Amino acid sequence: MTESDVLSVFRQSGALLEGHFRLSSGLHSPGYLQCALVLQHPRHAEALGAALGGLVRALGVQTVMSPALGGVVIGQEVGRALGVRAIFAERQDGALTLRRGFALDPGEKVLIVEDVVTTGGSTRETMDVARAAGATVVGACAVVDRSGGKQGLDVPFHALLPMSVETYSPEACPLCAKGLAVSKPGSRTPKT
Ligand SMILES: [Zn+2]
């Protein structure tokens, strides 16, 4: 899939939102890609997973690992594309943790899969969980890279769609300065 193929899937799915959003990183933004609206369609999820799988095939991935909830669906599809298992870490008392009997072997080659990377924070946290379990993180990937190349990961990183939508700290946000109400992405889901 080319970047414009991916973008057109987002448009078709009503997943390009405009307004004033508070991202999970705490930053504010005038635009947001709601990946879940794309991934709700299994054929789109499968196609995006196959495209990501193609980008990371050379890494020799043995297990795909995602942070819940955002990374779970695309992680499953990347696992399908690579023919490996897909597990996820989830928050317990605020910290990402492997639960449900999920385990990693020492040296197991793990790929971290996300829907959207903005600061890289949740990717790094998921990498920490894998490394703490003794696994080797061989790479990370996401459908959308909003970091502008600043995710700062210490492993190879691939994304299908680089998307540099402006982000602002709340103190410096021009939309806040105009008095516009800020919403969390997903709280005003367009009807499609
Ligand atoms: Zn704002």
PDB file of C-alpha atoms and ligand atoms in Angstrom:
ATOM      1  CA  MET A   1       0.000   0.000   0.000  1.00  0.00           C
ATOM      2  CA  THR A   2       1.278   3.477  -0.816  1.00  0.00           C
ATOM      3  CA  GLU A   3       0.837   6.385   1.589  1.00  0.00           C
ATOM      4  CA  SER A   4      -1.991   7.699  -0.572  1.00  0.00           C
ATOM      5  CA  ASP A   5      -3.712   4.279  -0.484  1.00  0.00           C
ATOM      6  CA  VAL A   6      -3.569   4.383   3.310  1.00  0.00           C
ATOM      7  CA  LEU A   7      -4.834   7.958   3.435  1.00  0.00           C
ATOM      8  CA  SER A   8      -7.736   7.114   1.139  1.00  0.00           C
ATOM      9  CA  VAL A   9      -8.730   4.225   3.433  1.00  0.00           C
ATOM     10  CA  PHE A  10      -8.784   6.718   6.345  1.00  0.00           C
ATOM     11  CA  ARG A  11     -10.935   9.140   4.325  1.00  0.00           C
ATOM     12  CA  GLN A  12     -13.369   6.416   3.243  1.00  0.00           C
ATOM     13  CA  SER A  13     -13.751   5.337   6.870  1.00  0.00           C
ATOM     14  CA  GLY A  14     -14.450   8.849   8.204  1.00  0.00           C
ATOM     15  CA  ALA A  15     -11.328   8.509  10.331  1.00  0.00           C
ATOM     16  CA  LEU A  16      -9.830  11.955   9.643  1.00  0.00           C
ATOM     17  CA  LEU A  17     -11.224  14.223  12.357  1.00  0.00           C
ATOM     18  CA  GLU A  18     -10.919  18.019  12.556  1.00  0.00           C
ATOM     19  CA  GLY A  19     -11.492  20.172  15.634  1.00  0.00           C
ATOM     20  CA  HIS A  20      -9.602  20.648  18.898  1.00  0.00           C
ATOM     21  CA  PHE A  21      -8.363  17.474  20.475  1.00  0.00           C
ATOM     22  CA  ARG A  22      -6.475  16.426  23.570  1.00  0.00           C
ATOM     23  CA  LEU A  23      -4.256  13.522  22.536  1.00  0.00           C
ATOM     24  CA  SER A  24      -3.303  10.698  24.875  1.00  0.00           C
ATOM     25  CA  SER A  25       0.152  12.338  25.101  1.00  0.00           C
ATOM     26  CA  GLY A  26      -1.525  15.377  26.705  1.00  0.00           C
ATOM     27  CA  LEU A  27      -0.754  17.556  23.668  1.00  0.00           C
ATOM     28  CA  HIS A  28      -3.508  19.476  21.850  1.00  0.00           C
ATOM     29  CA  SER A  29      -4.105  19.226  18.105  1.00  0.00           C
ATOM     30  CA  PRO A  30      -6.477  20.586  15.433  1.00  0.00           C
ATOM     31  CA  GLY A  31      -6.660  17.214  13.711  1.00  0.00           C
ATOM     32  CA  TYR A  32      -6.764  13.586  14.606  1.00  0.00           C
ATOM     33  CA  LEU A  33      -6.743  10.241  12.857  1.00  0.00           C
ATOM     34  CA  GLN A  34      -9.128   7.880  14.592  1.00  0.00           C
ATOM     35  CA  CYS A  35      -7.520   4.579  13.637  1.00  0.00           C
ATOM     36  CA  ALA A  36     -10.285   2.551  15.272  1.00  0.00           C
ATOM     37  CA  LEU A  37     -12.709   3.785  12.607  1.00  0.00           C
ATOM     38  CA  VAL A  38     -10.497   2.213   9.957  1.00  0.00           C
ATOM     39  CA  LEU A  39      -9.696  -0.923  11.936  1.00  0.00           C
ATOM     40  CA  GLN A  40     -13.396  -1.605  12.639  1.00  0.00           C
ATOM     41  CA  HIS A  41     -13.474  -2.898   9.053  1.00  0.00           C
ATOM     42  CA  PRO A  42     -11.692  -6.258   9.081  1.00  0.00           C
ATOM     43  CA  ARG A  43     -10.726  -6.023   5.419  1.00  0.00           C
ATOM     44  CA  HIS A  44      -8.964  -2.679   6.046  1.00  0.00           C
ATOM     45  CA  ALA A  45      -7.317  -4.010   9.208  1.00  0.00           C
ATOM     46  CA  GLU A  46      -6.093  -7.068   7.347  1.00  0.00           C
ATOM     47  CA  ALA A  47      -4.720  -4.990   4.448  1.00  0.00           C
ATOM     48  CA  LEU A  48      -2.895  -2.584   6.797  1.00  0.00           C
ATOM     49  CA  GLY A  49      -1.518  -5.526   8.787  1.00  0.00           C
ATOM     50  CA  ALA A  50      -0.255  -7.154   5.614  1.00  0.00           C
ATOM     51  CA  ALA A  51       1.390  -3.891   4.514  1.00  0.00           C
ATOM     52  CA  LEU A  52       3.144  -3.477   7.882  1.00  0.00           C
ATOM     53  CA  GLY A  53       4.129  -7.140   7.831  1.00  0.00           C
ATOM     54  CA  GLY A  54       5.825  -6.546   4.496  1.00  0.00           C
ATOM     55  CA  LEU A  55       7.896  -3.691   5.972  1.00  0.00           C
ATOM     56  CA  VAL A  56       9.215  -5.761   8.892  1.00  0.00           C
ATOM     57  CA  ARG A  57       9.499  -9.227   7.374  1.00  0.00           C
ATOM     58  CA  ALA A  58      13.322  -9.132   7.352  1.00  0.00           C
ATOM     59  CA  LEU A  59      13.482  -8.615  11.130  1.00  0.00           C
ATOM     60  CA  GLY A  60      12.821 -12.291  11.891  1.00  0.00           C
ATOM     61  CA  VAL A  61       9.983 -11.472  14.287  1.00  0.00           C
ATOM     62  CA  GLN A  62       8.825 -14.344  16.500  1.00  0.00           C
ATOM     63  CA  THR A  63       6.101 -12.529  18.418  1.00  0.00           C
ATOM     64  CA  VAL A  64       4.128  -9.335  17.930  1.00  0.00           C
ATOM     65  CA  MET A  65       3.331  -7.326  21.057  1.00  0.00           C
ATOM     66  CA  SER A  66       1.010  -4.339  21.344  1.00  0.00           C
ATOM     67  CA  PRO A  67      -0.187  -1.992  24.067  1.00  0.00           C
ATOM     68  CA  ALA A  68      -3.917  -2.420  24.756  1.00  0.00           C
ATOM     69  CA  LEU A  69      -6.291  -1.205  23.603  1.00  0.00           C
ATOM     70  CA  GLY A  70      -5.183   0.807  20.587  1.00  0.00           C
ATOM     71  CA  GLY A  71      -2.587  -1.630  19.285  1.00  0.00           C
ATOM     72  CA  VAL A  72      -4.493  -4.882  19.748  1.00  0.00           C
ATOM     73  CA  VAL A  73      -6.427  -5.086  16.473  1.00  0.00           C
ATOM     74  CA  ILE A  74      -3.548  -4.060  14.202  1.00  0.00           C
ATOM     75  CA  GLY A  75      -1.150  -6.235  16.240  1.00  0.00           C
ATOM     76  CA  GLN A  76      -3.361  -9.234  15.569  1.00  0.00           C
ATOM     77  CA  GLU A  77      -3.312  -8.493  11.836  1.00  0.00           C
ATOM     78  CA  VAL A  78       0.465  -8.006  11.701  1.00  0.00           C
ATOM     79  CA  GLY A  79       0.801 -11.318  13.551  1.00  0.00           C
ATOM     80  CA  ARG A  80      -1.449 -12.921  10.955  1.00  0.00           C
ATOM     81  CA  ALA A  81       0.630 -11.474   8.113  1.00  0.00           C
ATOM     82  CA  LEU A  82       3.899 -12.697   9.656  1.00  0.00           C
ATOM     83  CA  GLY A  83       2.495 -16.050  10.770  1.00  0.00           C
ATOM     84  CA  VAL A  84       3.463 -15.428  14.412  1.00  0.00           C
ATOM     85  CA  ARG A  85       1.513 -15.021  17.656  1.00  0.00           C
ATOM     86  CA  ALA A  86       0.234 -11.620  18.763  1.00  0.00           C
ATOM     87  CA  ILE A  87       0.080 -10.691  22.439  1.00  0.00           C
ATOM     88  CA  PHE A  88      -0.667  -7.463  24.273  1.00  0.00           C
ATOM     89  CA  ALA A  89       0.288  -5.605  27.417  1.00  0.00           C
ATOM     90  CA  GLU A  90      -2.418  -3.842  29.371  1.00  0.00           C
ATOM     91  CA  ARG A  91      -2.561  -1.343  32.205  1.00  0.00           C
ATOM     92  CA  GLN A  92      -2.824  -2.538  35.757  1.00  0.00           C
ATOM     93  CA  ASP A  93      -2.581   0.167  38.434  1.00  0.00           C
ATOM     94  CA  GLY A  94      -1.303   2.533  35.737  1.00  0.00           C
ATOM     95  CA  ALA A  95       1.593   0.386  34.498  1.00  0.00           C
ATOM     96  CA  LEU A  96       1.660  -1.741  31.352  1.00  0.00           C
ATOM     97  CA  THR A  97       1.872  -5.415  32.280  1.00  0.00           C
ATOM     98  CA  LEU A  98       1.660  -8.808  30.608  1.00  0.00           C
ATOM     99  CA  ARG A  99      -1.394 -10.595  31.980  1.00  0.00           C
ATOM    100  CA  ARG A 100      -3.634 -13.518  30.962  1.00  0.00           C
ATOM    101  CA  GLY A 101      -0.742 -15.952  30.978  1.00  0.00           C
ATOM    102  CA  PHE A 102       1.107 -14.161  28.162  1.00  0.00           C
ATOM    103  CA  ALA A 103       4.841 -14.846  28.449  1.00  0.00           C
ATOM    104  CA  LEU A 104       8.014 -14.309  26.433  1.00  0.00           C
ATOM    105  CA  ASP A 105      11.096 -16.518  26.270  1.00  0.00           C
ATOM    106  CA  PRO A 106      14.582 -15.106  26.902  1.00  0.00           C
ATOM    107  CA  GLY A 107      15.880 -13.710  23.599  1.00  0.00           C
ATOM    108  CA  GLU A 108      12.554 -14.094  21.829  1.00  0.00           C
ATOM    109  CA  LYS A 109      12.422 -11.611  18.936  1.00  0.00           C
ATOM    110  CA  VAL A 110       9.554  -9.216  19.563  1.00  0.00           C
ATOM    111  CA  LEU A 111       8.044  -6.559  17.301  1.00  0.00           C
ATOM    112  CA  ILE A 112       6.052  -3.769  18.952  1.00  0.00           C
ATOM    113  CA  VAL A 113       2.950  -2.815  16.952  1.00  0.00           C
ATOM    114  CA  GLU A 114       0.889   0.331  17.523  1.00  0.00           C
ATOM    115  CA  ASP A 115      -1.966   2.047  15.732  1.00  0.00           C
ATOM    116  CA  VAL A 116      -0.566   5.594  16.113  1.00  0.00           C
ATOM    117  CA  VAL A 117       2.792   6.778  17.443  1.00  0.00           C
ATOM    118  CA  THR A 118       2.903  10.409  18.609  1.00  0.00           C
ATOM    119  CA  THR A 119       5.605  10.796  21.254  1.00  0.00           C
ATOM    120  CA  GLY A 120       6.632   7.142  21.236  1.00  0.00           C
ATOM    121  CA  GLY A 121       5.881   6.966  24.961  1.00  0.00           C
ATOM    122  CA  SER A 122       3.567   3.961  24.929  1.00  0.00           C
ATOM    123  CA  THR A 123       5.817   2.186  22.409  1.00  0.00           C
ATOM    124  CA  ARG A 124       8.809   2.654  24.732  1.00  0.00           C
ATOM    125  CA  GLU A 125       6.751   1.462  27.683  1.00  0.00           C
ATOM    126  CA  THR A 126       5.725  -1.675  25.758  1.00  0.00           C
ATOM    127  CA  MET A 127       9.367  -2.257  24.779  1.00  0.00           C
ATOM    128  CA  ASP A 128      10.308  -2.008  28.459  1.00  0.00           C
ATOM    129  CA  VAL A 129       7.761  -4.706  29.322  1.00  0.00           C
ATOM    130  CA  ALA A 130       9.155  -7.016  26.614  1.00  0.00           C
ATOM    131  CA  ARG A 131      12.746  -6.401  27.693  1.00  0.00           C
ATOM    132  CA  ALA A 132      11.916  -6.891  31.358  1.00  0.00           C
ATOM    133  CA  ALA A 133      10.557 -10.305  30.352  1.00  0.00           C
ATOM    134  CA  GLY A 134      13.932 -11.092  28.748  1.00  0.00           C
ATOM    135  CA  ALA A 135      12.831 -10.737  25.138  1.00  0.00           C
ATOM    136  CA  THR A 136      14.764  -8.915  22.409  1.00  0.00           C
ATOM    137  CA  VAL A 137      12.881  -6.054  20.765  1.00  0.00           C
ATOM    138  CA  VAL A 138      13.857  -6.162  17.070  1.00  0.00           C
ATOM    139  CA  GLY A 139      11.675  -3.311  15.849  1.00  0.00           C
ATOM    140  CA  ALA A 140       8.516  -1.284  16.167  1.00  0.00           C
ATOM    141  CA  CYS A 141       5.852  -0.253  13.712  1.00  0.00           C
ATOM    142  CA  ALA A 142       2.651   1.737  13.529  1.00  0.00           C
ATOM    143  CA  VAL A 143      -0.046   2.469  11.006  1.00  0.00           C
ATOM    144  CA  VAL A 144       0.383   6.230  11.523  1.00  0.00           C
ATOM    145  CA  ASP A 145       3.535   8.092  12.583  1.00  0.00           C
ATOM    146  CA  ARG A 146       2.609  11.466  14.033  1.00  0.00           C
ATOM    147  CA  SER A 147       6.015  11.974  15.627  1.00  0.00           C
ATOM    148  CA  GLY A 148       7.576  13.837  12.692  1.00  0.00           C
ATOM    149  CA  GLY A 149      10.529  11.460  12.972  1.00  0.00           C
ATOM    150  CA  LYS A 150      11.013  12.366  16.642  1.00  0.00           C
ATOM    151  CA  GLN A 151       9.816   9.155  18.250  1.00  0.00           C
ATOM    152  CA  GLY A 152      13.392   8.525  19.385  1.00  0.00           C
ATOM    153  CA  LEU A 153      13.160   4.724  19.556  1.00  0.00           C
ATOM    154  CA  ASP A 154      16.356   2.682  19.812  1.00  0.00           C
ATOM    155  CA  VAL A 155      15.085   0.018  17.372  1.00  0.00           C
ATOM    156  CA  PRO A 156      14.145   0.170  13.653  1.00  0.00           C
ATOM    157  CA  PHE A 157      10.764   1.884  13.293  1.00  0.00           C
ATOM    158  CA  HIS A 158       8.382   1.664  10.330  1.00  0.00           C
ATOM    159  CA  ALA A 159       5.029   3.328   9.671  1.00  0.00           C
ATOM    160  CA  LEU A 160       2.639   3.261   6.739  1.00  0.00           C
ATOM    161  CA  LEU A 161       1.564   6.883   6.993  1.00  0.00           C
ATOM    162  CA  PRO A 162       3.797   9.709   8.249  1.00  0.00           C
ATOM    163  CA  MET A 163       1.368  12.439   9.285  1.00  0.00           C
ATOM    164  CA  SER A 164       2.703  15.618  10.788  1.00  0.00           C
ATOM    165  CA  VAL A 165      -0.424  17.248  12.186  1.00  0.00           C
ATOM    166  CA  GLU A 166       0.543  20.155  14.432  1.00  0.00           C
ATOM    167  CA  THR A 167       0.497  19.549  18.163  1.00  0.00           C
ATOM    168  CA  TYR A 168       0.743  22.095  20.960  1.00  0.00           C
ATOM    169  CA  SER A 169       1.282  22.004  24.673  1.00  0.00           C
ATOM    170  CA  PRO A 170      -1.964  23.129  26.366  1.00  0.00           C
ATOM    171  CA  GLU A 171      -0.215  26.377  27.483  1.00  0.00           C
ATOM    172  CA  ALA A 172       0.807  27.224  23.897  1.00  0.00           C
ATOM    173  CA  CYS A 173      -2.342  25.991  22.125  1.00  0.00           C
ATOM    174  CA  PRO A 174      -3.850  28.635  19.785  1.00  0.00           C
ATOM    175  CA  LEU A 175      -7.213  26.830  19.860  1.00  0.00           C
ATOM    176  CA  CYS A 176      -7.291  27.070  23.668  1.00  0.00           C
ATOM    177  CA  ALA A 177      -6.336  30.748  23.301  1.00  0.00           C
ATOM    178  CA  LYS A 178      -9.461  31.202  21.141  1.00  0.00           C
ATOM    179  CA  GLY A 179     -11.544  29.614  23.895  1.00  0.00           C
ATOM    180  CA  LEU A 180     -12.542  26.589  21.819  1.00  0.00           C
ATOM    181  CA  ALA A 181     -13.640  23.589  23.868  1.00  0.00           C
ATOM    182  CA  VAL A 182     -11.197  20.699  23.726  1.00  0.00           C
ATOM    183  CA  SER A 183     -12.400  17.130  23.346  1.00  0.00           C
ATOM    184  CA  LYS A 184     -10.810  13.746  23.579  1.00  0.00           C
ATOM    185  CA  PRO A 185     -10.617  12.018  20.208  1.00  0.00           C
ATOM    186  CA  GLY A 186     -13.401   9.491  19.988  1.00  0.00           C
ATOM    187  CA  SER A 187     -15.811  11.493  22.139  1.00  0.00           C
ATOM    188  CA  ARG A 188     -17.271  13.089  19.016  1.00  0.00           C
ATOM    189  CA  THR A 189     -17.149  10.208  16.603  1.00  0.00           C
ATOM    190  CA  PRO A 190     -18.654  11.199  13.265  1.00  0.00           C
ATOM    191  CA  LYS A 191     -21.531   9.098  12.007  1.00  0.00           C
ATOM    192  CA  THR A 192     -20.425   7.146   8.972  1.00  0.00           C
TER     193      THR A 192
HETATM  194 ZN    ZN B   1      -5.911  23.431  23.058  1.00  0.00          ZN
END
